[in-house]
Amino acid sequence: MSRERFPYPWEVPTPHGAEGWEEMYPYYLISRPETHEVERKLFWIADKIHNPYVCVPFDILPHEAWGVAISQYTNRTFVIPGARGIERRLINGYLYLGFVPVEDPQEIEQRVAYFQRRAGYYYEHWNQLYEQWKRELEGIIHEMEQLSFQPLPEFEPEEDVFTRKLGRSHHFYHTYRALIDRVFQLYQRHFEFLNIGYAAYLTFFSFCKQAFPEISDQTIARMVAGIDVILFRPDDELRKLATKAHQLGLSQRFLATPIDQLDQLLTTLGDTPEGREWLAAFEAAKNPWFYYSSGSGLYHDHISWIDDLRLPLATIRDYIKQLTTGQSVERPLEQLRAERERIADEYRQLLPSDAERQQFDQLLQLARTVFPFVEEHNFYVEHWSGTIFWRHMRQLGRILADAGAIDQPGDVFYFNPYELERFLFDFTSAWATGIPVRGRQEWKDRIARRKEIIAVLREWTPVPCLGDAPETVSDPFAIMLWGVTTDRVREWLRGEVGGGAVLTGVAAAPGIIEGPARVVRDESELPMVEIGEILVCPITAPSWGPTLAKVKGVVTDIGGMMSHAAIICREYGVPAVVGTAYATTTIRTGQRIRVDGNRGVVEVLEA
């Protein structure tokens, strides 16, 4: 039975057993009577790209940081004409986004002049500003690295006393505040270039749609493909290491070692000159390229390569296996660039005037100049700095557990960031006096209850959208990043839940391929993916590039033409259909499927 609308945020029922979930999170992320008027005006989508799982309380921090930054840069800094930013709500622990538009045509017109001056300055000086940005990000990351949590001693060391250093309680408490401050700084920089990077691409996209009414979204995207960005560097390093191991005659030592024992191989490779040479190259690649999360980097339990070397070693082993059979492991960068020039030349010739061809070239060049940032920022913020941040937080958890303030190191993540600050004051001030932490039993009980709630919420399926569905989904970010289209919203309104032998989605990366499916629900299952399979998953993370290098095709539930999954698949030359909504619930591992990345169709060939 079809519905006229989706539920409003306050109408979504709480699953049995999760009552009281709201108290885990900051009040302003929860629907309240005083916010209903705003919530009723917006159309909300479940943010399954950045927040596919229920949020353990502390893990709301990155979303807090990016939430304020994206709206500030949209509405107050660059004054994007048609948008004010994104409002956020947590529903049963899952994040929903409401895109806040500028509706008054006169106000939109007034904002255009601000945007043109400010964004125009950035476009004109893009390369210079971007180099400054990189240096600034590296500086913040270095500051974050220098921070450390140390167990509080029985007495202050005498060298600290005689040199008049501030007390350890002050250092411990303010290390946490400094760490949180760096996270917010990083996300402020994260969005300094991002929205106007997308805006440049959207301007080129709109020009093409107007000039060539029949052109597909994929064709436009392919004209800016072939980017060589830092985000691909970690995978490039693994390819180089695999090639070096093969050239040094070490292939069989890797292939003969079970995947779960690859880290032990590092302790034995040094018994030969060839092994020592390879180990030196391996060590040189680690910093910073192994500071790469196996997931999005937005959750505390996303482990990075540097913290579990089995992850990169398994990929090196896969590349070695390909090399031993005569296959190339290089990314098809030159092929992509040749193809993008062919497509651009073809459409340029269709334009009727020199002026239009000049405008086409200018917009295309701008899109190619700024587009690398759309992917590159992830390495600095979510991966490199994210790895360091979560390492610090795990160390903090170990110190608190060893001191008896919490039961287990992981319990630290069941505080939200603002509760934890208060608890750390309790911890440090109690240490100063020499008494037990005053809130220990209260928090022990709260954490136990929160674990019960989180377990229930993990089993809940988020409603895809909230609020009144628009006649037409027109927000370009909702369409291009999240894959929320008018047709998809109508399916959800009709209550369709997938199934059947044919799935439709966004034609993300060209090509047609058949093969066995491998359904992967999160990054922990990536090691099970075999060479030649078709990856079926909710969404890919930027760090899944090494996996994409060994699969024949990709199908995702979530995402649009400019989602990370779509971009990475085009860069790796892997046929892909994204935003199918139901692939992981319809397809089973081992089934033979056909992926048509030209039309956006996935067929299940075996029942």
Coordinates of C-alpha atoms in Angstrom, one line a residue:
M1 CA 0.0 0.0 0.0
S2 CA 1.5 3.3 -1.0
R3 CA 1.9 6.2 1.4
E4 CA 1.4 10.0 0.9
R5 CA 4.5 10.7 2.8
F6 CA 7.2 9.1 5.0
P7 CA 7.0 9.4 8.8
Y8 CA 8.2 12.6 10.4
P9 CA 11.2 12.2 12.6
W10 CA 9.2 12.2 15.8
E11 CA 6.8 9.5 14.4
V12 CA 9.4 6.8 14.0
P13 CA 8.8 4.2 16.8
T14 CA 11.6 3.0 19.1
P15 CA 12.4 -0.7 18.8
H16 CA 11.4 -2.7 21.9
G17 CA 14.3 -2.9 24.2
A18 CA 15.9 0.3 23.1
E19 CA 13.8 2.7 25.2
G20 CA 15.8 5.7 26.3
W21 CA 18.2 5.7 23.4
E22 CA 17.9 9.4 23.1
E23 CA 19.9 10.1 26.3
M24 CA 23.1 8.8 24.7
Y25 CA 23.4 11.7 22.3
P26 CA 23.6 15.5 22.4
Y27 CA 20.1 17.0 22.7
Y28 CA 20.2 19.1 19.5
L29 CA 20.5 15.9 17.4
I30 CA 17.3 14.6 18.8
S31 CA 13.8 15.5 17.5
R32 CA 12.0 17.6 20.1
P33 CA 8.6 19.4 20.1
E34 CA 10.3 22.7 19.6
T35 CA 12.1 21.4 16.5
H36 CA 9.1 19.8 14.8
E37 CA 8.3 22.9 12.7
V38 CA 11.7 22.9 11.1
E39 CA 11.7 19.1 10.7
R40 CA 8.3 19.1 9.0
K41 CA 9.6 21.5 6.3
L42 CA 12.6 19.3 5.3
F43 CA 12.9 16.1 3.4
W44 CA 15.3 13.7 5.2
I45 CA 17.4 10.9 3.9
A46 CA 19.2 8.2 5.9
D47 CA 22.9 8.9 5.6
K48 CA 24.0 5.4 4.9
I49 CA 27.2 6.6 3.0
H50 CA 28.8 8.1 6.1
N51 CA 26.7 6.5 8.8
P52 CA 25.7 3.0 7.7
Y53 CA 25.7 1.6 11.3
V54 CA 24.2 2.7 14.5
C55 CA 26.4 5.3 16.2
V56 CA 28.0 4.2 19.4
P57 CA 27.8 7.5 21.5
F58 CA 31.4 8.7 21.1
D59 CA 31.5 8.0 17.4
I60 CA 29.1 10.9 16.8
L61 CA 32.2 13.2 17.1
P62 CA 33.3 13.2 13.4
H63 CA 29.7 13.8 12.4
E64 CA 29.4 16.7 14.8
A65 CA 32.6 18.2 13.3
W66 CA 31.6 17.8 9.7
G67 CA 28.0 18.8 10.3
V68 CA 28.8 22.3 11.5
A69 CA 31.6 22.8 8.9
I70 CA 29.6 21.8 5.8
S71 CA 26.8 24.2 6.7
Q72 CA 29.1 27.0 7.6
Y73 CA 31.0 26.8 4.4
T74 CA 27.8 26.4 2.4
N75 CA 25.8 29.2 4.0
R76 CA 28.2 31.7 5.6
T77 CA 31.5 31.4 3.9
F78 CA 30.9 30.8 0.2
V79 CA 27.2 31.7 0.3
I80 CA 26.1 29.1 -2.2
P81 CA 23.0 30.6 -3.8
G82 CA 20.5 27.8 -3.4
A83 CA 21.6 26.1 -0.2
R84 CA 22.0 26.8 3.5
G85 CA 23.5 23.5 4.5
I86 CA 22.5 20.3 6.2
E87 CA 20.4 19.8 9.3
R88 CA 21.0 16.5 11.1
R89 CA 18.9 14.3 13.4
L90 CA 19.6 10.9 15.0
I91 CA 16.7 8.5 14.8
N92 CA 17.3 5.3 16.8
G93 CA 21.0 6.0 16.6
Y94 CA 21.2 6.4 12.8
L95 CA 22.0 9.7 11.2
Y96 CA 19.5 11.5 8.9
L97 CA 20.2 14.5 6.8
G98 CA 17.8 17.3 5.9
F99 CA 19.0 19.6 3.1
V100 CA 18.1 23.2 3.9
P101 CA 17.3 25.2 0.7
V102 CA 17.1 28.9 0.0
E103 CA 13.6 29.3 -1.4
D104 CA 13.2 33.1 -2.0
P105 CA 14.3 33.8 -5.6
Q106 CA 15.3 37.3 -4.7
E107 CA 17.6 36.1 -1.9
I108 CA 19.1 33.5 -4.2
E109 CA 19.9 36.3 -6.7
Q110 CA 21.5 38.4 -3.9
R111 CA 23.7 35.4 -2.8
V112 CA 25.0 34.9 -6.4
A113 CA 27.3 37.9 -6.2
Y114 CA 28.8 36.7 -2.9
F115 CA 29.4 33.2 -4.3
Q116 CA 30.9 34.4 -7.6
R117 CA 33.4 36.7 -5.8
R118 CA 34.4 34.2 -3.2
A119 CA 34.4 30.9 -5.1
G120 CA 35.9 32.8 -8.1
Y121 CA 38.9 33.8 -6.0
Y122 CA 39.4 30.2 -5.0
Y123 CA 39.1 28.9 -8.6
E124 CA 41.6 31.5 -9.8
H125 CA 44.2 30.6 -7.2
W126 CA 43.2 27.0 -6.7
N127 CA 46.6 25.3 -7.0
Q128 CA 48.4 27.9 -4.8
L129 CA 45.6 27.7 -2.1
Y130 CA 45.5 23.9 -2.3
E131 CA 49.2 23.6 -1.7
Q132 CA 48.8 25.8 1.4
W133 CA 45.9 23.7 2.5
K134 CA 48.0 20.5 2.4
R135 CA 50.8 22.1 4.5
E136 CA 48.2 23.3 7.0
L137 CA 46.6 19.8 7.2
E138 CA 50.0 18.2 7.7
G139 CA 50.7 20.7 10.5
I140 CA 47.5 19.9 12.3
I141 CA 48.2 16.1 11.9
H142 CA 51.7 16.6 13.3
E143 CA 50.3 18.5 16.3
M144 CA 47.8 15.6 16.8
E145 CA 50.7 13.1 16.7
Q146 CA 52.6 15.0 19.4
L147 CA 49.7 14.7 21.9
S148 CA 49.7 11.7 24.2
F149 CA 47.9 10.2 27.1
Q150 CA 50.1 8.9 29.9
P151 CA 49.0 7.0 33.0
L152 CA 48.9 9.3 36.0
P153 CA 51.8 8.5 38.5
E154 CA 51.6 8.1 42.2
F155 CA 53.6 11.4 42.6
E156 CA 54.6 14.1 40.2
P157 CA 58.2 13.4 38.9
E158 CA 60.8 15.6 40.7
E159 CA 62.2 16.9 37.4
D160 CA 58.7 18.3 36.7
V161 CA 58.5 19.8 40.1
F162 CA 62.0 21.5 39.8
T163 CA 61.3 22.8 36.3
R164 CA 57.9 24.1 37.4
K165 CA 55.8 22.1 34.9
L166 CA 52.1 22.2 35.1
G167 CA 50.5 19.2 36.9
R168 CA 49.8 15.9 35.2
S169 CA 46.0 16.2 35.9
H170 CA 46.1 19.4 33.9
H171 CA 48.0 17.8 31.0
F172 CA 45.8 14.7 30.9
Y173 CA 42.5 16.6 30.9
H174 CA 43.7 19.2 28.4
T175 CA 45.2 16.6 26.1
Y176 CA 41.7 15.4 25.5
R177 CA 40.4 18.9 24.8
A178 CA 43.3 19.6 22.5
L179 CA 42.6 16.3 20.6
I180 CA 39.0 17.2 20.1
D181 CA 39.9 20.7 19.0
R182 CA 42.2 19.2 16.3
V183 CA 39.4 17.1 15.0
F184 CA 37.1 20.2 14.6
Q185 CA 40.0 22.1 12.9
L186 CA 40.5 19.3 10.5
Y187 CA 36.9 19.2 9.5
Q188 CA 36.8 22.9 9.1
R189 CA 39.6 22.6 6.5
H190 CA 37.9 19.5 5.1
F191 CA 35.0 21.6 3.7
E192 CA 37.0 24.7 2.8
F193 CA 37.4 23.3 -0.8
L194 CA 34.9 20.5 -1.0
N195 CA 31.6 22.3 -1.8
I196 CA 33.1 24.6 -4.3
G197 CA 34.9 21.6 -5.8
Y198 CA 31.5 20.0 -6.4
A199 CA 30.1 23.3 -7.5
A200 CA 32.6 23.5 -10.4
Y201 CA 31.8 20.0 -11.5
L202 CA 28.0 20.8 -11.3
T203 CA 28.5 23.9 -13.4
F204 CA 30.2 21.7 -16.1
F205 CA 27.5 19.1 -15.6
S206 CA 24.7 21.6 -16.1
F207 CA 26.3 23.1 -19.2
C208 CA 26.6 19.6 -20.8
K209 CA 23.0 18.7 -19.9
Q210 CA 21.8 21.9 -21.6
A211 CA 24.0 21.7 -24.6
F212 CA 23.6 17.9 -25.1
P213 CA 20.1 16.9 -23.8
E214 CA 20.7 13.2 -24.5
I215 CA 24.1 12.9 -22.8
S216 CA 24.2 10.5 -19.9
D217 CA 25.5 11.4 -16.4
Q218 CA 28.2 8.7 -16.8
T219 CA 29.5 10.2 -20.0
I220 CA 29.9 13.6 -18.3
A221 CA 31.7 11.9 -15.4
R222 CA 34.1 10.1 -17.7
M223 CA 35.3 13.4 -19.1
V224 CA 36.9 14.2 -15.7
A225 CA 38.1 10.7 -15.0
G226 CA 41.8 9.7 -15.0
I227 CA 42.7 11.6 -11.8
D228 CA 46.0 10.9 -10.1
V229 CA 45.3 11.7 -6.4
I230 CA 46.8 11.0 -3.0
L231 CA 43.8 8.8 -2.1
F232 CA 45.1 6.2 -4.6
R233 CA 48.7 6.4 -3.3
P234 CA 48.3 3.7 -0.6
D235 CA 47.1 1.2 -3.1
D236 CA 49.9 2.3 -5.5
E237 CA 52.4 1.6 -2.8
L238 CA 51.1 -2.0 -2.4
R239 CA 51.3 -2.6 -6.1
K240 CA 54.9 -1.4 -6.0
L241 CA 55.7 -3.7 -3.1
A242 CA 54.1 -6.6 -4.9
T243 CA 56.1 -5.9 -8.0
K244 CA 59.3 -5.6 -6.0
A245 CA 58.7 -8.9 -4.2
H246 CA 58.0 -10.6 -7.5
Q247 CA 61.2 -9.2 -9.0
L248 CA 63.3 -10.2 -6.0
G249 CA 62.1 -13.8 -6.2
L250 CA 60.0 -13.7 -3.1
S251 CA 56.6 -14.6 -4.7
Q252 CA 56.5 -18.2 -3.5
R253 CA 57.2 -17.2 0.1
F254 CA 54.2 -14.9 0.1
L255 CA 51.9 -17.4 -1.8
A256 CA 52.9 -20.3 0.5
T257 CA 51.9 -18.3 3.6
P258 CA 48.3 -18.4 4.8
I259 CA 46.6 -15.1 4.8
D260 CA 46.1 -15.1 8.6
Q261 CA 49.9 -15.7 9.1
L262 CA 51.2 -13.1 6.7
D263 CA 52.3 -10.7 9.5
Q264 CA 54.6 -13.5 10.8
L265 CA 56.3 -13.6 7.4
L266 CA 57.8 -10.2 8.2
T267 CA 59.9 -11.7 11.0
T268 CA 61.5 -14.3 8.6
L269 CA 62.0 -12.4 5.4
G270 CA 65.2 -10.8 6.8
D271 CA 67.1 -14.0 6.5
T272 CA 68.1 -13.2 2.9
P273 CA 69.5 -10.0 1.2
E274 CA 66.5 -10.0 -1.1
G275 CA 64.1 -10.2 1.9
R276 CA 66.0 -7.4 3.7
E277 CA 65.8 -5.2 0.6
W278 CA 62.1 -5.8 0.4
L279 CA 61.5 -5.1 4.1
A280 CA 63.3 -1.8 3.8
A281 CA 60.9 -0.7 1.0
F282 CA 58.0 -2.0 3.1
E283 CA 59.1 0.1 6.1
A284 CA 59.6 3.2 3.9
A285 CA 56.0 2.9 2.6
K286 CA 54.3 2.8 6.0
N287 CA 54.4 6.5 6.9
P288 CA 52.0 7.9 6.0
W289 CA 50.6 5.5 3.4
F290 CA 49.6 2.8 5.8
Y291 CA 47.7 5.3 7.9
Y292 CA 44.7 4.2 5.9
S293 CA 41.5 2.9 7.5
S294 CA 40.0 -0.4 6.3
G295 CA 36.6 1.4 6.5
S296 CA 35.5 5.0 6.2
G297 CA 37.6 6.1 9.2
L298 CA 34.6 7.6 10.9
Y299 CA 34.1 4.8 13.5
H300 CA 36.3 3.8 16.4
D301 CA 36.4 0.2 15.4
H302 CA 37.6 0.8 11.8
I303 CA 41.1 -0.5 12.0
S304 CA 43.9 1.0 9.9
W305 CA 46.6 -0.8 7.9
I306 CA 49.3 0.4 10.3
D307 CA 47.5 -1.2 13.2
D308 CA 46.9 -4.6 11.5
L309 CA 49.5 -5.3 8.8
R310 CA 47.6 -8.4 7.7
L311 CA 45.3 -6.1 5.8
P312 CA 47.9 -4.6 3.4
L313 CA 49.9 -7.8 3.3
A314 CA 46.9 -9.8 2.1
T315 CA 46.5 -7.3 -0.8
I316 CA 50.2 -7.5 -1.7
R317 CA 49.8 -11.3 -1.8
D318 CA 46.8 -10.9 -4.1
Y319 CA 48.8 -8.7 -6.4
I320 CA 51.7 -11.1 -6.4
K321 CA 49.3 -13.9 -7.4
Q322 CA 48.2 -11.8 -10.4
L323 CA 51.8 -11.1 -11.4
T324 CA 52.8 -14.8 -11.3
T325 CA 50.1 -15.4 -13.9
G326 CA 51.3 -12.7 -16.1
Q327 CA 48.6 -10.1 -15.3
S328 CA 49.2 -6.4 -15.0
V329 CA 48.4 -4.8 -11.6
E330 CA 48.7 -1.2 -12.8
R331 CA 45.7 1.1 -12.6
P332 CA 44.5 1.9 -16.2
L333 CA 45.3 5.7 -15.8
E334 CA 46.5 6.4 -19.3
Q335 CA 43.7 4.4 -20.9
L336 CA 41.2 6.5 -18.8
R337 CA 42.8 9.8 -19.9
A338 CA 42.8 8.8 -23.6
E339 CA 39.2 7.9 -23.3
R340 CA 38.2 11.1 -21.6
E341 CA 39.9 13.1 -24.3
R342 CA 38.2 11.1 -27.0
I343 CA 34.8 11.8 -25.4
A344 CA 35.5 15.5 -24.8
D345 CA 36.6 16.0 -28.4
E346 CA 33.5 14.2 -29.7
Y347 CA 31.1 16.5 -27.7
R348 CA 33.2 19.6 -28.3
Q349 CA 32.7 19.2 -32.1
L350 CA 28.9 19.1 -31.6
L351 CA 28.9 22.7 -30.3
P352 CA 27.8 25.2 -32.9
S353 CA 30.0 28.2 -32.1
D354 CA 33.6 29.0 -31.1
A355 CA 32.2 30.8 -28.0
E356 CA 30.4 27.7 -26.8
R357 CA 33.4 25.5 -27.5
Q358 CA 35.6 27.9 -25.5
Q359 CA 33.1 27.9 -22.6
F360 CA 33.0 24.1 -22.7
D361 CA 36.8 23.9 -22.5
Q362 CA 37.0 26.4 -19.7
L363 CA 34.4 24.6 -17.6
L364 CA 36.0 21.2 -18.3
Q365 CA 39.4 22.4 -17.3
L366 CA 38.1 23.9 -14.1
A367 CA 36.3 20.7 -13.2
R368 CA 39.5 18.7 -13.9
T369 CA 41.6 21.1 -11.8
V370 CA 39.4 21.1 -8.7
F371 CA 37.9 17.6 -8.9
P372 CA 40.9 15.7 -7.4
F373 CA 40.1 17.4 -4.0
V374 CA 36.7 15.7 -4.0
E375 CA 38.6 12.5 -3.3
E376 CA 42.0 13.6 -2.0
H377 CA 40.7 15.3 1.2
N378 CA 39.6 11.9 2.6
F379 CA 43.2 10.7 3.0
Y380 CA 44.2 13.6 5.1
V381 CA 41.1 13.8 7.3
E382 CA 39.3 10.5 7.6
H383 CA 42.4 8.2 7.1
W384 CA 45.7 9.8 8.1
S385 CA 44.5 12.0 11.0
G386 CA 41.6 9.6 11.7
T387 CA 44.1 6.7 12.4
I388 CA 46.1 8.9 14.8
F389 CA 42.9 10.1 16.6
W390 CA 41.4 6.7 17.1
R391 CA 44.8 5.4 18.3
H392 CA 44.9 8.1 21.0
M393 CA 41.3 7.2 22.0
R394 CA 42.1 3.5 22.4
Q395 CA 45.1 4.4 24.5
L396 CA 42.9 6.6 26.7
G397 CA 40.5 3.7 27.1
R398 CA 43.4 1.4 28.2
I399 CA 44.6 3.9 30.8
L400 CA 41.1 4.4 32.3
A401 CA 40.5 0.6 32.4
D402 CA 43.9 0.0 34.0
A403 CA 43.1 2.6 36.6
G404 CA 39.8 0.9 37.4
A405 CA 37.7 3.9 36.2
I406 CA 35.9 1.8 33.6
D407 CA 35.7 -2.0 33.2
Q408 CA 37.0 -2.4 29.7
P409 CA 39.1 -0.1 27.4
G410 CA 36.3 -0.1 24.8
D411 CA 33.8 1.3 27.3
V412 CA 35.3 4.7 26.7
F413 CA 33.3 4.8 23.4
Y414 CA 30.0 4.5 25.3
F415 CA 30.4 8.1 26.5
N416 CA 29.5 10.8 24.1
P417 CA 32.3 13.3 23.6
Y418 CA 30.9 15.9 26.0
E419 CA 30.1 13.3 28.7
L420 CA 33.6 12.0 28.4
E421 CA 35.2 15.4 29.0
R422 CA 33.3 15.7 32.3
F423 CA 34.2 12.1 33.3
L424 CA 37.9 12.9 32.6
F425 CA 37.6 15.9 35.0
D426 CA 36.1 13.5 37.6
F427 CA 39.0 11.1 36.9
T428 CA 41.8 13.6 37.1
S429 CA 40.4 15.6 40.0
A430 CA 39.9 12.3 41.9
W431 CA 43.5 11.3 41.2
A432 CA 44.7 14.7 42.5
T433 CA 42.9 14.1 45.8
G434 CA 43.6 10.4 46.0
I435 CA 40.0 9.2 46.2
P436 CA 38.0 6.8 43.9
V437 CA 36.3 8.2 40.8
R438 CA 33.0 9.5 42.1
G439 CA 30.9 8.6 39.0
R440 CA 32.3 5.1 38.4
Q441 CA 29.3 3.0 39.5
E442 CA 26.8 5.4 37.8
W443 CA 28.7 5.1 34.5
K444 CA 29.2 1.4 34.9
D445 CA 25.4 1.0 35.0
R446 CA 24.8 3.5 32.2
I447 CA 27.4 1.8 29.9
A448 CA 25.8 -1.6 30.6
R449 CA 22.4 -0.3 29.6
R450 CA 23.8 1.5 26.5
K451 CA 25.4 -1.7 25.3
E452 CA 22.0 -3.4 25.5
I453 CA 20.4 -0.5 23.5
I454 CA 23.1 -0.5 20.9
A455 CA 22.6 -4.3 20.4
V456 CA 18.9 -3.8 19.8
L457 CA 19.4 -0.8 17.4
R458 CA 22.0 -2.7 15.3
E459 CA 19.1 -5.0 14.3
W460 CA 16.8 -2.2 13.4
T461 CA 16.5 -1.3 9.7
P462 CA 16.4 2.5 9.2
V463 CA 13.6 4.0 7.3
P464 CA 15.1 5.3 4.0
C465 CA 13.5 8.8 4.1
L466 CA 11.5 11.0 6.5
G467 CA 9.0 13.7 5.8
D468 CA 7.0 14.9 2.8
A469 CA 8.4 13.5 -0.4
P470 CA 9.1 16.2 -3.0
E471 CA 7.4 16.0 -6.4
T472 CA 10.8 15.9 -7.9
V473 CA 14.1 15.2 -6.2
S474 CA 16.2 18.1 -7.5
D475 CA 19.0 18.6 -4.9
P476 CA 22.1 17.7 -7.0
F477 CA 24.0 16.4 -3.9
A478 CA 21.2 14.1 -2.9
I479 CA 21.1 12.7 -6.4
M480 CA 24.9 12.6 -7.2
L481 CA 26.3 11.5 -3.9
W482 CA 23.5 9.5 -2.2
G483 CA 21.7 8.3 -5.3
V484 CA 18.3 9.5 -4.0
T485 CA 16.3 10.0 -7.2
T486 CA 12.6 10.7 -7.8
D487 CA 12.1 7.2 -9.0
R488 CA 13.8 5.7 -6.0
V489 CA 11.7 7.8 -3.6
R490 CA 8.5 6.7 -5.3
E491 CA 9.6 3.0 -4.9
W492 CA 10.1 3.6 -1.2
L493 CA 6.8 5.4 -0.9
R494 CA 5.1 2.4 -2.5
G495 CA 6.7 0.2 0.1
E496 CA 8.8 -1.8 -2.4
V497 CA 11.6 -3.7 -0.8
G498 CA 13.4 -5.3 -3.7
G499 CA 13.6 -8.9 -4.8
G500 CA 13.3 -10.3 -8.2
A501 CA 15.9 -11.2 -10.8
V502 CA 16.6 -7.7 -12.1
L503 CA 17.8 -4.7 -10.1
T504 CA 18.2 -1.1 -11.4
G505 CA 20.5 1.6 -10.2
V506 CA 22.9 4.2 -11.4
A507 CA 25.2 3.3 -14.3
A508 CA 28.3 4.3 -12.5
A509 CA 31.2 2.8 -14.4
P510 CA 31.0 1.4 -18.0
G511 CA 31.2 -2.2 -19.1
I512 CA 29.3 -5.4 -18.9
I513 CA 30.5 -8.4 -16.9
E514 CA 29.3 -11.7 -15.6
G515 CA 30.6 -13.7 -12.7
P516 CA 30.0 -15.1 -9.2
A517 CA 28.7 -12.6 -6.6
R518 CA 30.5 -12.0 -3.3
V519 CA 28.2 -10.2 -0.8
V520 CA 30.2 -8.2 1.7
R521 CA 28.3 -6.3 4.4
D522 CA 31.2 -4.4 6.0
E523 CA 35.0 -4.1 5.8
S524 CA 35.6 -7.0 8.1
E525 CA 34.5 -9.4 5.3
L526 CA 36.8 -8.0 2.6
P527 CA 39.5 -10.7 3.1
M528 CA 37.0 -13.2 1.8
V529 CA 36.7 -11.6 -1.6
E530 CA 38.4 -13.7 -4.3
I531 CA 40.0 -12.6 -7.6
G532 CA 37.4 -12.6 -10.3
E533 CA 34.3 -12.2 -8.2
I534 CA 31.7 -9.4 -8.4
L535 CA 31.6 -7.4 -5.2
V536 CA 28.1 -6.7 -3.8
C537 CA 28.0 -4.4 -0.8
P538 CA 26.0 -1.6 0.9
I539 CA 28.6 1.0 -0.1
T540 CA 32.4 1.0 -0.7
A541 CA 34.9 3.2 1.3
P542 CA 37.7 5.0 -0.5
S543 CA 40.2 2.5 1.1
W544 CA 38.5 -0.4 -0.8
G545 CA 40.6 0.3 -3.9
P546 CA 42.8 -2.7 -3.4
T547 CA 39.7 -4.9 -3.3
L548 CA 38.4 -3.3 -6.5
A549 CA 41.6 -4.2 -8.2
K550 CA 40.8 -7.9 -8.0
V551 CA 37.1 -8.0 -8.6
K552 CA 35.3 -8.0 -12.0
G553 CA 32.5 -5.7 -11.1
V554 CA 30.8 -3.8 -8.3
V555 CA 27.2 -3.5 -7.2
T556 CA 26.1 -1.3 -4.2
D557 CA 22.9 -0.5 -2.4
I558 CA 23.8 3.1 -1.9
G559 CA 25.3 5.9 -3.9
G560 CA 25.0 8.1 -6.9
M561 CA 27.2 9.1 -9.9
M562 CA 29.7 11.0 -7.7
S563 CA 29.8 8.7 -4.7
H564 CA 33.2 7.3 -3.7
A565 CA 32.1 3.9 -5.1
A566 CA 31.3 5.3 -8.5
I567 CA 34.5 7.4 -8.7
I568 CA 36.8 4.6 -7.6
C569 CA 35.2 2.1 -9.9
R570 CA 35.7 4.4 -12.9
E571 CA 39.3 5.0 -11.9
Y572 CA 40.0 1.3 -11.6
G573 CA 38.1 0.5 -14.9
V574 CA 35.6 -1.8 -13.0
P575 CA 32.0 -2.0 -14.4
A576 CA 29.7 -0.8 -11.6
V577 CA 26.0 -0.2 -10.8
V578 CA 25.4 1.8 -7.6
G579 CA 22.3 2.8 -5.7
T580 CA 20.3 -0.3 -6.4
A581 CA 18.9 -0.2 -2.8
Y582 CA 18.3 -3.9 -2.5
A583 CA 21.4 -5.7 -3.9
T584 CA 22.7 -7.1 -0.6
T585 CA 19.2 -8.4 0.4
T586 CA 18.4 -9.8 -3.0
I587 CA 21.7 -11.4 -4.2
R588 CA 23.5 -14.3 -2.4
T589 CA 27.2 -15.1 -2.4
G590 CA 28.0 -17.5 -5.2
Q591 CA 25.1 -16.6 -7.4
R592 CA 26.1 -15.8 -11.0
I593 CA 25.1 -12.2 -11.9
R594 CA 25.4 -9.9 -14.9
V595 CA 26.4 -6.3 -14.2
D596 CA 25.6 -3.8 -17.0
G597 CA 27.5 -0.6 -16.0
N598 CA 26.4 1.1 -19.2
R599 CA 22.6 0.9 -18.5
G600 CA 22.6 0.6 -14.7
V601 CA 21.1 -2.9 -14.6
V602 CA 22.0 -6.0 -12.6
E603 CA 20.6 -9.4 -13.5
V604 CA 20.6 -12.5 -11.3
L605 CA 21.3 -15.4 -13.7
E606 CA 21.1 -18.2 -11.2
A607 CA 18.3 -18.7 -8.7

